[in-house]
Structure formats: C-alpha cells, structure tokens
C-alpha cells in the first residue's frame, strides 16, 4: 500500500508540475514562431539545413546559476526558453515522415523539476509550441540524418566553453554529437555568416505581434523613468533610483531589464556603461538613467537625464539643450529610405557645431572626445538587436536615437563643464510615411523635465526601519 501511495504521489507531482495558472496571456503565440520558421526557411539556400542551439547555463556562485536567458534566435523560431536544446530546420522535407523541422528538448524529470522548475518536455513542446517532431535531447545522438548529403549547414557561433555532463544529453553532448555527425569545424565562419545574414534580415523588421510587445516594454519603462524623475532628490542614492525602476518594471509584468541598468550621478554619468550604481547621494548633480525593461523577451532602451535637485544649472542646461537639438535633427530624417549611418552623421554634425560654439572644442575632430559612441542601434529581442546596419531604414524597424555628451573632470575645457554627462535616448518605430516615438510619454524638453521633477512621487515619504 505504501509503495502504491508513493507511486501515486510521483505520478500526480510529475503531471501537476507541468501545469501552472495565472500566467500572462500576451506571450507570442505558437503561430508567430511557426511563421518565423517558415520565413527563415524561405531564405535558406537549396538543400540546406539550419542548426540552432540553446544558450548554456552560467554559474553565478558555487552551485547556483544565473537566471537563465534563452538564446533569442532559438526563442524567436520556437518559443522554447529552456537550456539543453537544439532545433533543426531543413529546406526540403526529410525522411519517410517528410519533416522539415525537428526540436530536441530537455527531458522531463520529476525530481529535478521539484528543485529547478517545470519543463516542457516532448509533449509540452508539441502541445504548447506546435511542433510535430520532437525528441528528448538524448535521442539526438542516435537520430538518423546524413548531414553529408546536405550542401550547406547553417549555424551560429558554437559555444566552446561548456562544462561536460557525463550523461552526454546536455548542450555539450548535443554540440559534440552535431560536430561528429556533420564533420563541423568550429572555426568555419561561412555557416555563421549565412546564419546571421538570415537572422539579421528577419529580426530587423518587426511583426505586428512584436511591435505590440515593444510598445508595452517601452511604455512601462517610461512610467519608471517618470516616477524616478518625480522621486529623485539630492539625498537619494543611485541604488535607490535603480530599485524604483526595477520595482515598476515588475509591477507591470516585465520579467527583467534588457541590460544592466546605468544609473549614474555627476562623474558617474560620464561613464558610458557605468554599472555600480552605488553612490550614496546624488547631491546637486545630473542623474543619467539608461534603463529599459525586458517584457516577454523584448527590450526597451530609454535614457533620461534629470537634475537631482530639480533644476538645471546654466551649464547643465546648455549641454542638455545641445543633446536635445541633436536628437530633434535626427528625428527629421527618420523615414523609409534614409541610410542607417546617416543618423549618426547628423547627430555628430549638430554636436560638433554646438561644442565649438560653447568653446568646449575648437577642432571638429575632437568631438569624439565628448561624443564617443554612435547614435542608433536596432532594438528588440536583444537591446543591441540584429539588423543590417549598412542598409537603409525600412518600415517596421525599431531602433534607438541616443546622442550624448560626456565631459569628465580634467577634460581640456573650462572646468565649469566638468562632470556633466547627458544622454537622451528614445525608441523609434519607422512607419510607412514617417516615424513614431514609442517613448514619447517620458519628457525630453528641459522645461518639461524640471516640471515633472516638481511633482510628488508615490515613493516620496516612504518610511522604513533604520538598520
């Protein structure tokens, strides 16, 4: 009787682990992912196969892993978000079953799922992701396919820094089996180049479903920026401002940030990818916040710069206004047919002229000292998303417009400009005849920033126990 009860509990727990209620209802559909696979297959050359591996897990500390982040390309094509998986796509039908796609997934394991969470498994991948041909990862080794009869095998750069699992069923085992089956050399760049040519072409143009998710991700990021603008004060720490962003992102259902938040006051705002966010006070300095949510895999990327005391100094205002004007001039050429590279050229022209007028530089070549990055990058499943940067703007592209000026201490200019760092970054959708600023709900004009900073925040006056 005891053995029966144990078996009963095992069966119930194994089947019950797979179900979960109260989940969001606006995830991308299995039809979306199927459509993306069809679009990918249409761009494949004759008699070719594409192989897409999951990302490896990474150790955070000892026996604890970092929160897992799925390979964006695998997620884009399948909706699968777990490790130890591989997708095969074929240009022409294969085998007696005439399949054009096969997904190998992590095997279900009741004991492991108790510790580390639910797994889709074979049946889940069929029912929830819409695949017909699905196997456990351990079956890949014996799966019959003659890659030598395939003219072109397409794949992304294969990870080489993987720990080996003795079972051979993890990502390491899948990759080793693939290299053996297909006689793959990991230093061959041709398959990787073709893979990225295809994925760049697909992912640079967003579908209506993706645009809906991007709107949500950007909108909730703007709400977070606005709340911090209202809450900020000279005595607030960078970490606290960072925390407000993160809380609001979670409040609206974002699973994460699209990148480590950059929340830097004064001199820290002059460090492009500042990440410590640990200054205990803002004082009367500018606070540069480059923070965007990741909502169902899609990353916003919004930057606002606000005076911590609520009012710009004349020097801060001059630099801020110059960055704003550069952004406005770039917006004017955000339309179908504009070469992508022209966005940065325009921003650089405006900033160069402005810095000379302010007396900060005399030689136009020195603009790179204070504006060292480019103006724009694609946005989507990656914060620096895939796309063709040497191409022209097309309808339904989404990218950033983010000019900036950074003047650290000891720069070769009047010290009144030192430690002023300003970046304004917005997320732009190219429409048929113009553009749409997805992040318009967060103010950009210096007058509007100051006005918002005067308002009270929900977070003002919150009391916590002293420690």
CSV table of C-alpha atoms in Angstrom, one decimal:
chain,number,residue,atom,x,y,z
A,1,UNK,CA,0.0,0.0,0.0
A,2,UNK,CA,2.9,2.4,0.9
A,3,UNK,CA,4.5,1.7,-2.5
A,4,UNK,CA,1.3,2.4,-4.3
A,5,UNK,CA,0.9,5.8,-2.5
A,6,UNK,CA,4.4,6.8,-3.3
A,7,UNK,CA,3.9,5.9,-6.9
A,8,UNK,CA,0.6,7.8,-6.9
A,9,UNK,CA,2.3,10.9,-5.4
A,10,UNK,CA,5.1,10.6,-8.0
A,11,UNK,CA,2.6,10.4,-10.9
A,12,UNK,CA,0.5,13.3,-9.6
A,13,UNK,CA,3.5,15.5,-9.0
A,14,UNK,CA,5.0,14.7,-12.4
A,15,UNK,CA,1.8,15.6,-14.3
A,16,UNK,CA,1.0,18.5,-12.0
A,17,UNK,CA,4.4,20.1,-12.3
A,18,UNK,CA,3.6,20.8,-15.9
A,19,UNK,CA,0.5,22.9,-15.2
A,20,UNK,CA,0.5,26.5,-14.0
A,21,UNK,CA,-2.2,29.0,-13.6
A,22,UNK,CA,-2.4,32.8,-13.6
A,23,UNK,CA,0.2,33.3,-16.4
A,24,UNK,CA,0.3,36.3,-18.7
A,25,UNK,CA,-1.8,35.9,-21.8
A,26,UNK,CA,0.1,38.1,-24.1
A,27,UNK,CA,3.1,35.9,-24.9
A,28,UNK,CA,3.9,35.4,-28.5
A,29,UNK,CA,1.8,32.6,-30.0
A,30,UNK,CA,3.0,29.3,-31.4
A,31,UNK,CA,1.6,30.6,-34.8
A,32,UNK,CA,4.0,33.5,-34.6
A,33,UNK,CA,7.0,31.2,-34.0
A,34,UNK,CA,5.9,28.9,-36.8
A,35,UNK,CA,5.6,31.8,-39.1
A,36,UNK,CA,9.2,32.9,-38.3
A,37,UNK,CA,10.5,29.4,-39.0
A,38,UNK,CA,8.7,29.5,-42.4
A,39,UNK,CA,10.3,32.9,-43.1
A,40,UNK,CA,13.7,31.6,-42.1
A,41,UNK,CA,13.3,28.5,-44.3
A,42,UNK,CA,12.3,30.7,-47.3
A,43,UNK,CA,15.7,32.4,-47.1
A,44,UNK,CA,17.7,29.2,-46.9
A,45,UNK,CA,19.5,28.0,-50.0
A,46,UNK,CA,18.6,24.8,-51.7
A,47,UNK,CA,19.5,21.5,-50.0
A,48,UNK,CA,20.5,23.2,-46.7
A,49,UNK,CA,19.9,22.6,-43.0
A,50,UNK,CA,20.0,25.1,-40.1
A,51,UNK,CA,21.0,24.2,-36.6
A,52,UNK,CA,20.2,26.4,-33.7
A,53,UNK,CA,21.4,25.6,-30.2
A,54,UNK,CA,20.2,26.9,-26.8
A,55,UNK,CA,22.4,29.1,-24.8
A,56,UNK,CA,24.4,27.4,-22.0
A,57,UNK,CA,23.7,27.9,-18.3
A,58,UNK,CA,26.2,30.0,-16.4
A,59,UNK,CA,27.4,29.7,-12.8
A,60,UNK,CA,26.6,32.6,-10.5
A,61,UNK,CA,28.3,31.2,-7.4
A,62,UNK,CA,29.3,27.6,-6.5
A,63,UNK,CA,26.2,25.5,-7.2
A,64,UNK,CA,23.9,28.5,-8.1
A,65,UNK,CA,23.4,29.5,-11.7
A,66,UNK,CA,22.5,32.9,-13.1
A,67,UNK,CA,18.9,33.3,-14.1
A,68,UNK,CA,18.6,31.6,-17.4
A,69,UNK,CA,18.2,33.7,-20.5
A,70,UNK,CA,17.2,31.9,-23.7
A,71,UNK,CA,19.0,32.2,-27.0
A,72,UNK,CA,17.0,35.0,-28.7
A,73,UNK,CA,17.2,33.3,-32.1
A,74,UNK,CA,16.0,29.9,-30.7
A,75,UNK,CA,13.2,31.7,-28.8
A,76,UNK,CA,12.3,33.7,-32.0
A,77,UNK,CA,12.0,30.5,-34.0
A,78,UNK,CA,10.4,28.2,-31.4
A,79,UNK,CA,9.2,29.9,-28.3
A,80,UNK,CA,11.4,27.5,-26.3
A,81,UNK,CA,13.1,29.1,-23.3
A,82,UNK,CA,14.9,26.2,-21.6
A,83,UNK,CA,18.6,25.1,-21.9
A,84,UNK,CA,19.9,21.9,-23.4
A,85,UNK,CA,18.0,22.0,-26.7
A,86,UNK,CA,18.6,22.2,-30.4
A,87,UNK,CA,16.4,23.0,-33.4
A,88,UNK,CA,17.0,21.5,-36.9
A,89,UNK,CA,15.4,23.2,-39.9
A,90,UNK,CA,15.6,21.8,-43.4
A,91,UNK,CA,14.9,23.5,-46.7
A,92,UNK,CA,13.4,20.3,-48.2
A,93,UNK,CA,11.3,17.6,-46.5
A,94,UNK,CA,13.4,14.8,-44.9
A,95,UNK,CA,12.9,11.1,-44.3
A,96,UNK,CA,9.8,9.0,-44.7
A,97,UNK,CA,7.8,11.4,-42.5
A,98,UNK,CA,8.7,14.3,-44.7
A,99,UNK,CA,9.6,16.6,-41.8
A,100,UNK,CA,11.1,20.0,-42.3
A,101,UNK,CA,11.9,20.7,-38.6
A,102,UNK,CA,12.9,18.7,-35.5
A,103,UNK,CA,13.2,20.0,-32.0
A,104,UNK,CA,15.3,18.2,-29.3
A,105,UNK,CA,14.4,19.3,-25.8
A,106,UNK,CA,15.4,18.8,-22.2
A,107,UNK,CA,13.9,15.6,-20.8
A,108,UNK,CA,11.3,15.9,-18.1
A,109,UNK,CA,12.4,14.8,-14.7
A,110,UNK,CA,10.1,15.0,-11.7
A,111,UNK,CA,12.8,15.1,-9.1
A,112,UNK,CA,14.7,17.9,-10.9
A,113,UNK,CA,11.5,19.8,-11.6
A,114,UNK,CA,10.8,19.9,-7.9
A,115,UNK,CA,14.1,21.8,-7.4
A,116,UNK,CA,14.5,23.9,-10.5
A,117,UNK,CA,11.1,24.3,-12.0
A,118,UNK,CA,8.8,23.0,-14.7
A,119,UNK,CA,10.0,21.6,-18.0
A,120,UNK,CA,8.0,21.4,-21.2
A,121,UNK,CA,9.4,18.1,-22.3
A,122,UNK,CA,8.4,16.4,-25.6
A,123,UNK,CA,4.6,16.6,-25.1
A,124,UNK,CA,4.7,20.1,-23.9
A,125,UNK,CA,6.7,21.2,-26.9
A,126,UNK,CA,4.2,19.6,-29.2
A,127,UNK,CA,1.1,21.0,-27.5
A,128,UNK,CA,2.3,24.4,-26.4
A,129,UNK,CA,4.8,25.2,-29.2
A,130,UNK,CA,3.1,23.5,-32.1
A,131,UNK,CA,5.9,21.1,-33.1
A,132,UNK,CA,5.1,17.7,-34.6
A,133,UNK,CA,8.5,16.1,-34.5
A,134,UNK,CA,10.0,16.5,-31.0
A,135,UNK,CA,12.5,14.3,-29.2
A,136,UNK,CA,14.4,14.3,-25.9
A,137,UNK,CA,18.0,15.5,-26.2
A,138,UNK,CA,19.4,12.1,-25.5
A,139,UNK,CA,17.8,10.9,-28.8
A,140,UNK,CA,19.9,13.3,-30.9
A,141,UNK,CA,22.9,11.0,-30.8
A,142,UNK,CA,21.0,8.2,-32.4
A,143,UNK,CA,18.8,10.3,-34.7
A,144,UNK,CA,19.4,9.2,-38.2
A,145,UNK,CA,20.3,12.0,-40.6
A,146,UNK,CA,23.1,12.2,-43.1
A,147,UNK,CA,24.4,15.7,-42.9
A,148,UNK,CA,27.0,14.8,-45.6
A,149,UNK,CA,24.2,14.8,-48.1
A,150,UNK,CA,23.3,18.4,-47.2
A,151,UNK,CA,25.0,21.1,-49.4
A,152,UNK,CA,25.0,23.8,-46.8
A,153,UNK,CA,24.8,23.6,-43.0
A,154,UNK,CA,23.9,26.9,-41.3
A,155,UNK,CA,24.5,27.7,-37.7
A,156,UNK,CA,25.6,30.5,-35.4
A,157,UNK,CA,28.8,30.6,-33.5
A,158,UNK,CA,29.1,27.4,-31.4
A,159,UNK,CA,29.9,27.8,-27.7
A,160,UNK,CA,33.3,26.3,-26.8
A,161,UNK,CA,33.5,27.0,-23.0
A,162,UNK,CA,31.0,24.3,-21.9
A,163,UNK,CA,31.2,22.1,-18.9
A,164,UNK,CA,30.9,18.4,-19.8
A,165,UNK,CA,27.9,16.5,-18.4
A,166,UNK,CA,28.6,12.8,-18.1
A,167,UNK,CA,25.2,11.9,-19.5
A,168,UNK,CA,26.0,13.5,-22.8
A,169,UNK,CA,22.4,14.7,-23.0
A,170,UNK,CA,23.1,18.4,-22.2
A,171,UNK,CA,24.2,21.2,-24.5
A,172,UNK,CA,27.8,19.9,-24.6
A,173,UNK,CA,26.6,16.5,-25.7
A,174,UNK,CA,24.3,17.9,-28.3
A,175,UNK,CA,27.1,20.0,-29.8
A,176,UNK,CA,29.6,17.2,-29.7
A,177,UNK,CA,27.2,14.9,-31.4
A,178,UNK,CA,26.4,17.5,-34.1
A,179,UNK,CA,30.1,18.2,-34.8
A,180,UNK,CA,30.6,14.5,-35.2
A,181,UNK,CA,27.6,13.9,-37.5
A,182,UNK,CA,28.3,16.9,-39.7
A,183,UNK,CA,32.1,16.9,-39.5
A,184,UNK,CA,31.9,20.5,-38.2
A,185,UNK,CA,34.9,22.7,-37.6
A,186,UNK,CA,34.1,25.4,-35.0
A,187,UNK,CA,36.4,28.0,-36.7
A,188,UNK,CA,34.5,27.9,-40.0
A,189,UNK,CA,33.0,31.3,-40.5
A,190,UNK,CA,30.9,30.7,-43.6
A,191,UNK,CA,27.9,28.9,-41.9
A,192,UNK,CA,27.9,31.6,-39.2
A,193,UNK,CA,27.9,34.4,-41.7
A,194,UNK,CA,25.0,32.9,-43.6
A,195,UNK,CA,23.1,32.3,-40.4
A,196,UNK,CA,23.5,35.9,-39.3
A,197,UNK,CA,22.6,37.2,-42.8
A,198,UNK,CA,19.3,35.4,-42.5
A,199,UNK,CA,18.5,36.3,-38.9
A,200,UNK,CA,19.6,40.0,-39.4
A,201,UNK,CA,17.2,40.2,-42.3
A,202,UNK,CA,14.3,38.7,-40.3
A,203,UNK,CA,14.8,40.4,-37.0
A,204,UNK,CA,15.4,43.9,-38.2
A,205,UNK,CA,11.7,44.1,-39.4
A,206,UNK,CA,9.2,43.7,-36.5
A,207,UNK,CA,5.9,41.9,-37.0
A,208,UNK,CA,2.7,43.4,-35.5
A,209,UNK,CA,3.0,40.9,-32.6
A,210,UNK,CA,6.5,42.1,-31.8
A,211,UNK,CA,5.5,45.8,-32.1
A,212,UNK,CA,2.8,45.2,-29.5
A,213,UNK,CA,5.3,43.8,-27.0
A,214,UNK,CA,7.8,46.5,-27.8
A,215,UNK,CA,5.1,49.2,-27.1
A,216,UNK,CA,4.4,47.6,-23.7
A,217,UNK,CA,8.1,47.3,-22.8
A,218,UNK,CA,8.8,50.9,-23.8
A,219,UNK,CA,5.7,52.3,-22.2
A,220,UNK,CA,6.3,50.7,-18.8
A,221,UNK,CA,10.0,51.9,-19.0
A,222,UNK,CA,8.8,55.4,-19.5
A,223,UNK,CA,6.5,55.2,-16.5
A,224,UNK,CA,9.5,54.1,-14.4
A,225,UNK,CA,11.7,57.0,-15.7
A,226,UNK,CA,8.9,59.4,-14.9
A,227,UNK,CA,8.5,58.1,-11.4
A,228,UNK,CA,12.2,58.4,-10.7
A,229,UNK,CA,12.2,62.0,-12.1
A,230,UNK,CA,9.5,62.8,-9.5
A,231,UNK,CA,11.1,60.9,-6.6
A,232,UNK,CA,14.7,62.0,-7.1
A,233,UNK,CA,16.4,64.3,-4.7
A,234,UNK,CA,20.0,65.3,-3.7
A,235,UNK,CA,19.9,62.7,-0.8
A,236,UNK,CA,18.7,59.8,-2.9
A,237,UNK,CA,21.3,57.0,-3.7
A,238,UNK,CA,21.9,55.7,-7.2
A,239,UNK,CA,20.9,52.3,-6.0
A,240,UNK,CA,17.5,53.5,-4.7
A,241,UNK,CA,16.8,55.1,-8.1
A,242,UNK,CA,17.8,51.8,-9.8
A,243,UNK,CA,15.4,50.0,-7.4
A,244,UNK,CA,12.4,52.2,-8.3
A,245,UNK,CA,13.0,51.3,-12.0
A,246,UNK,CA,13.1,47.6,-11.2
A,247,UNK,CA,10.1,47.7,-9.0
A,248,UNK,CA,7.9,49.4,-11.6
A,249,UNK,CA,9.1,47.0,-14.3
A,250,UNK,CA,8.0,44.1,-12.2
A,251,UNK,CA,4.7,45.8,-11.2
A,252,UNK,CA,3.8,45.9,-14.9
A,253,UNK,CA,4.8,42.3,-15.6
A,254,UNK,CA,8.3,42.7,-17.1
A,255,UNK,CA,10.5,39.7,-16.2
A,256,UNK,CA,13.8,41.6,-16.2
A,257,UNK,CA,15.8,44.5,-17.5
A,258,UNK,CA,17.1,44.3,-21.1
A,259,UNK,CA,20.6,45.1,-19.8
A,260,UNK,CA,22.3,46.1,-16.5
A,261,UNK,CA,20.8,49.4,-15.6
A,262,UNK,CA,23.0,52.5,-15.8
A,263,UNK,CA,22.1,55.0,-13.1
A,264,UNK,CA,25.0,57.5,-12.7
A,265,UNK,CA,25.1,60.9,-11.0
A,266,UNK,CA,27.7,63.5,-11.8
A,267,UNK,CA,31.0,62.0,-12.8
A,268,UNK,CA,29.4,58.5,-13.0
A,269,UNK,CA,27.1,59.8,-15.7
A,270,UNK,CA,30.2,60.3,-17.8
A,271,UNK,CA,31.0,56.6,-17.8
A,272,UNK,CA,29.1,55.2,-20.8
A,273,UNK,CA,28.4,51.7,-19.3
A,274,UNK,CA,28.6,52.6,-15.6
A,275,UNK,CA,27.1,49.8,-13.7
A,276,UNK,CA,28.0,50.1,-10.0
A,277,UNK,CA,25.0,52.3,-9.2
A,278,UNK,CA,26.4,52.7,-5.6
A,279,UNK,CA,26.9,56.4,-5.0
A,280,UNK,CA,25.0,57.1,-1.7
A,281,UNK,CA,23.9,60.6,-2.7
A,282,UNK,CA,23.1,62.5,-5.9
A,283,UNK,CA,23.9,65.9,-4.4
A,284,UNK,CA,23.2,68.7,-6.8
A,285,UNK,CA,24.3,66.9,-9.9
A,286,UNK,CA,22.8,65.5,-13.1
A,287,UNK,CA,21.5,61.9,-12.9
A,288,UNK,CA,21.8,60.0,-16.1
A,289,UNK,CA,19.5,56.9,-16.2
A,290,UNK,CA,19.8,54.4,-19.0
A,291,UNK,CA,17.3,51.8,-18.0
A,292,UNK,CA,14.9,49.7,-20.1
A,293,UNK,CA,12.6,46.7,-19.2
A,294,UNK,CA,12.6,43.3,-20.8
A,295,UNK,CA,9.0,42.4,-21.4
A,296,UNK,CA,8.4,38.8,-22.7
A,297,UNK,CA,11.9,38.9,-24.2
A,298,UNK,CA,11.7,42.3,-25.8
A,299,UNK,CA,13.9,45.1,-24.5
A,300,UNK,CA,13.2,48.8,-24.3
A,301,UNK,CA,16.2,51.1,-24.1
A,302,UNK,CA,15.3,54.6,-22.7
A,303,UNK,CA,17.7,57.2,-21.3
A,304,UNK,CA,16.7,60.3,-19.4
A,305,UNK,CA,18.9,62.9,-17.7
A,306,UNK,CA,17.5,64.9,-14.8
A,307,UNK,CA,18.9,67.4,-12.3
A,308,UNK,CA,18.8,65.7,-8.8
A,309,UNK,CA,17.7,68.9,-7.2
A,310,UNK,CA,15.0,69.5,-9.8
A,311,UNK,CA,16.7,72.5,-11.6
A,312,UNK,CA,19.4,72.6,-14.3
A,313,UNK,CA,22.3,74.9,-13.9
A,314,UNK,CA,23.1,77.1,-16.9
A,315,UNK,CA,26.0,74.9,-17.9
A,316,UNK,CA,23.9,71.7,-17.5
A,317,UNK,CA,21.1,73.3,-19.5
A,318,UNK,CA,23.4,74.3,-22.3
A,319,UNK,CA,24.7,70.7,-22.7
A,320,UNK,CA,21.3,69.2,-22.3
A,321,UNK,CA,19.8,71.5,-24.9
A,322,UNK,CA,22.5,70.6,-27.4
A,323,UNK,CA,21.9,66.9,-27.0
A,324,UNK,CA,18.1,67.6,-27.4
A,325,UNK,CA,18.7,69.5,-30.6
A,326,UNK,CA,20.9,66.8,-32.0
A,327,UNK,CA,18.1,64.3,-31.3
A,328,UNK,CA,15.5,66.5,-32.9
A,329,UNK,CA,17.6,66.9,-36.1
A,330,UNK,CA,18.0,63.1,-36.3
A,331,UNK,CA,14.2,62.6,-35.9
A,332,UNK,CA,13.7,64.7,-39.0
A,333,UNK,CA,15.5,62.0,-41.2
A,334,UNK,CA,13.9,59.0,-39.5
A,335,UNK,CA,11.9,57.8,-42.5
A,336,UNK,CA,12.0,55.0,-45.1
A,337,UNK,CA,15.0,55.2,-47.4
A,338,UNK,CA,17.4,57.0,-45.1
A,339,UNK,CA,20.8,55.3,-44.8
A,340,UNK,CA,21.1,54.0,-41.2
A,341,UNK,CA,24.6,55.5,-41.0
A,342,UNK,CA,23.2,59.0,-41.7
A,343,UNK,CA,21.5,59.0,-38.3
A,344,UNK,CA,24.9,59.2,-36.5
A,345,UNK,CA,26.3,61.6,-39.1
A,346,UNK,CA,23.5,64.0,-38.4
A,347,UNK,CA,23.9,63.8,-34.6
A,348,UNK,CA,27.6,64.3,-34.9
A,349,UNK,CA,27.2,67.3,-37.1
A,350,UNK,CA,24.9,69.0,-34.6
A,351,UNK,CA,27.0,68.2,-31.6
A,352,UNK,CA,30.2,69.3,-33.3
A,353,UNK,CA,28.8,72.7,-34.2
A,354,UNK,CA,27.4,73.1,-30.7
A,355,UNK,CA,30.5,72.2,-28.8
A,356,UNK,CA,32.6,74.6,-30.9
A,357,UNK,CA,30.0,77.4,-30.2
A,358,UNK,CA,30.2,76.7,-26.5
A,359,UNK,CA,34.0,76.8,-26.6
A,360,UNK,CA,34.5,73.3,-25.4
A,361,UNK,CA,36.3,72.2,-28.6
A,362,UNK,CA,38.0,74.1,-31.4
A,363,UNK,CA,38.9,71.3,-33.7
A,364,UNK,CA,35.9,69.3,-35.2
A,365,UNK,CA,37.9,66.1,-34.9
A,366,UNK,CA,37.8,66.5,-31.1
A,367,UNK,CA,34.0,65.8,-31.0
A,368,UNK,CA,34.8,62.2,-30.5
A,369,UNK,CA,36.3,63.0,-27.1
A,370,UNK,CA,32.9,64.1,-25.7
A,371,UNK,CA,30.6,62.1,-28.0
A,372,UNK,CA,32.4,58.7,-28.3
A,373,UNK,CA,29.6,56.4,-29.4
A,374,UNK,CA,27.1,56.1,-32.2
A,375,UNK,CA,23.6,57.5,-32.3
A,376,UNK,CA,21.5,54.4,-33.0
A,377,UNK,CA,21.2,50.6,-32.8
A,378,UNK,CA,18.4,48.2,-33.5
A,379,UNK,CA,16.1,47.1,-30.7
A,380,UNK,CA,14.1,44.0,-30.0
A,381,UNK,CA,14.9,40.6,-28.6
A,382,UNK,CA,18.4,42.0,-27.9
A,383,UNK,CA,19.0,45.5,-26.6
A,384,UNK,CA,21.5,45.8,-29.4
A,385,UNK,CA,19.3,43.8,-31.8
A,386,UNK,CA,20.2,42.1,-35.1
A,387,UNK,CA,19.8,44.1,-38.3
A,388,UNK,CA,21.7,45.4,-41.3
A,389,UNK,CA,23.5,48.5,-40.1
A,390,UNK,CA,24.8,49.3,-43.6
A,391,UNK,CA,21.3,49.3,-45.1
A,392,UNK,CA,18.5,51.9,-45.3
A,393,UNK,CA,15.6,52.5,-42.9
A,394,UNK,CA,12.6,50.3,-43.6
A,395,UNK,CA,9.0,50.2,-42.4
A,396,UNK,CA,8.6,48.5,-39.0
A,397,UNK,CA,12.2,48.8,-38.0
A,398,UNK,CA,12.7,49.8,-34.3
A,399,UNK,CA,15.9,51.4,-33.2
A,400,UNK,CA,17.2,54.0,-30.7
A,401,UNK,CA,18.2,57.6,-31.2
A,402,UNK,CA,20.6,58.4,-28.4
A,403,UNK,CA,23.1,61.3,-28.8
A,404,UNK,CA,25.1,62.2,-25.8
A,405,UNK,CA,27.8,64.4,-24.4
A,406,UNK,CA,30.1,63.4,-21.5
A,407,UNK,CA,32.7,65.8,-20.0
A,408,UNK,CA,34.6,64.1,-17.2
A,409,UNK,CA,36.8,66.0,-14.7
A,410,UNK,CA,40.2,67.2,-16.0
A,411,UNK,CA,38.9,67.5,-19.6
A,412,UNK,CA,40.7,70.1,-21.7
A,413,UNK,CA,37.9,72.7,-21.4
A,414,UNK,CA,36.7,75.2,-18.8
A,415,UNK,CA,36.2,73.3,-15.5
A,416,UNK,CA,32.6,74.7,-15.3
A,417,UNK,CA,31.7,71.9,-17.8
A,418,UNK,CA,33.4,69.1,-15.8
A,419,UNK,CA,31.3,66.1,-14.7
A,420,UNK,CA,28.4,67.0,-16.9
A,421,UNK,CA,27.1,63.9,-18.6
A,422,UNK,CA,23.9,64.0,-20.7
A,423,UNK,CA,22.2,61.4,-22.9
A,424,UNK,CA,18.7,61.4,-24.2
A,425,UNK,CA,17.6,58.1,-25.7
A,426,UNK,CA,14.3,57.3,-27.4
A,427,UNK,CA,12.9,54.2,-29.2
A,428,UNK,CA,11.8,54.9,-32.7
A,429,UNK,CA,9.4,52.8,-34.9
A,430,UNK,CA,9.6,53.6,-38.6
A,431,UNK,CA,6.2,53.9,-40.2
A,432,UNK,CA,5.1,53.9,-43.8
A,433,UNK,CA,5.4,57.7,-44.2
A,434,UNK,CA,7.2,58.9,-41.1
A,435,UNK,CA,8.2,57.6,-37.6
A,436,UNK,CA,6.7,57.1,-34.2
A,437,UNK,CA,8.5,57.8,-30.9
A,438,UNK,CA,7.5,54.9,-28.7
A,439,UNK,CA,9.0,56.6,-25.6
A,440,UNK,CA,7.3,59.9,-26.1
A,441,UNK,CA,5.5,59.5,-22.7
A,442,UNK,CA,8.7,60.4,-20.8
A,443,UNK,CA,9.5,64.1,-21.2
A,444,UNK,CA,12.6,65.3,-23.1
A,445,UNK,CA,12.5,69.1,-23.1
A,446,UNK,CA,14.4,70.5,-20.2
A,447,UNK,CA,11.4,72.6,-19.2
A,448,UNK,CA,9.2,69.5,-19.0
A,449,UNK,CA,11.9,67.6,-17.1
A,450,UNK,CA,12.0,70.3,-14.5
A,451,UNK,CA,8.2,70.5,-14.3
A,452,UNK,CA,7.9,66.7,-13.7
A,453,UNK,CA,10.7,66.8,-11.1
A,454,UNK,CA,8.5,69.2,-9.0
A,455,UNK,CA,5.7,66.7,-8.8
A,456,UNK,CA,5.3,64.2,-5.9
A,457,UNK,CA,6.1,60.6,-6.4
A,458,UNK,CA,4.4,57.6,-4.9
A,459,UNK,CA,7.8,56.8,-3.4
A,460,UNK,CA,8.3,60.1,-1.7
A,461,UNK,CA,7.9,59.9,2.1
A,462,UNK,CA,8.1,56.1,2.3
A,463,UNK,CA,9.3,55.1,5.8
A,464,UNK,CA,11.5,52.1,6.5
A,465,UNK,CA,13.0,50.8,9.8
A,466,UNK,CA,16.6,52.0,10.4
A,467,UNK,CA,19.4,49.5,10.3
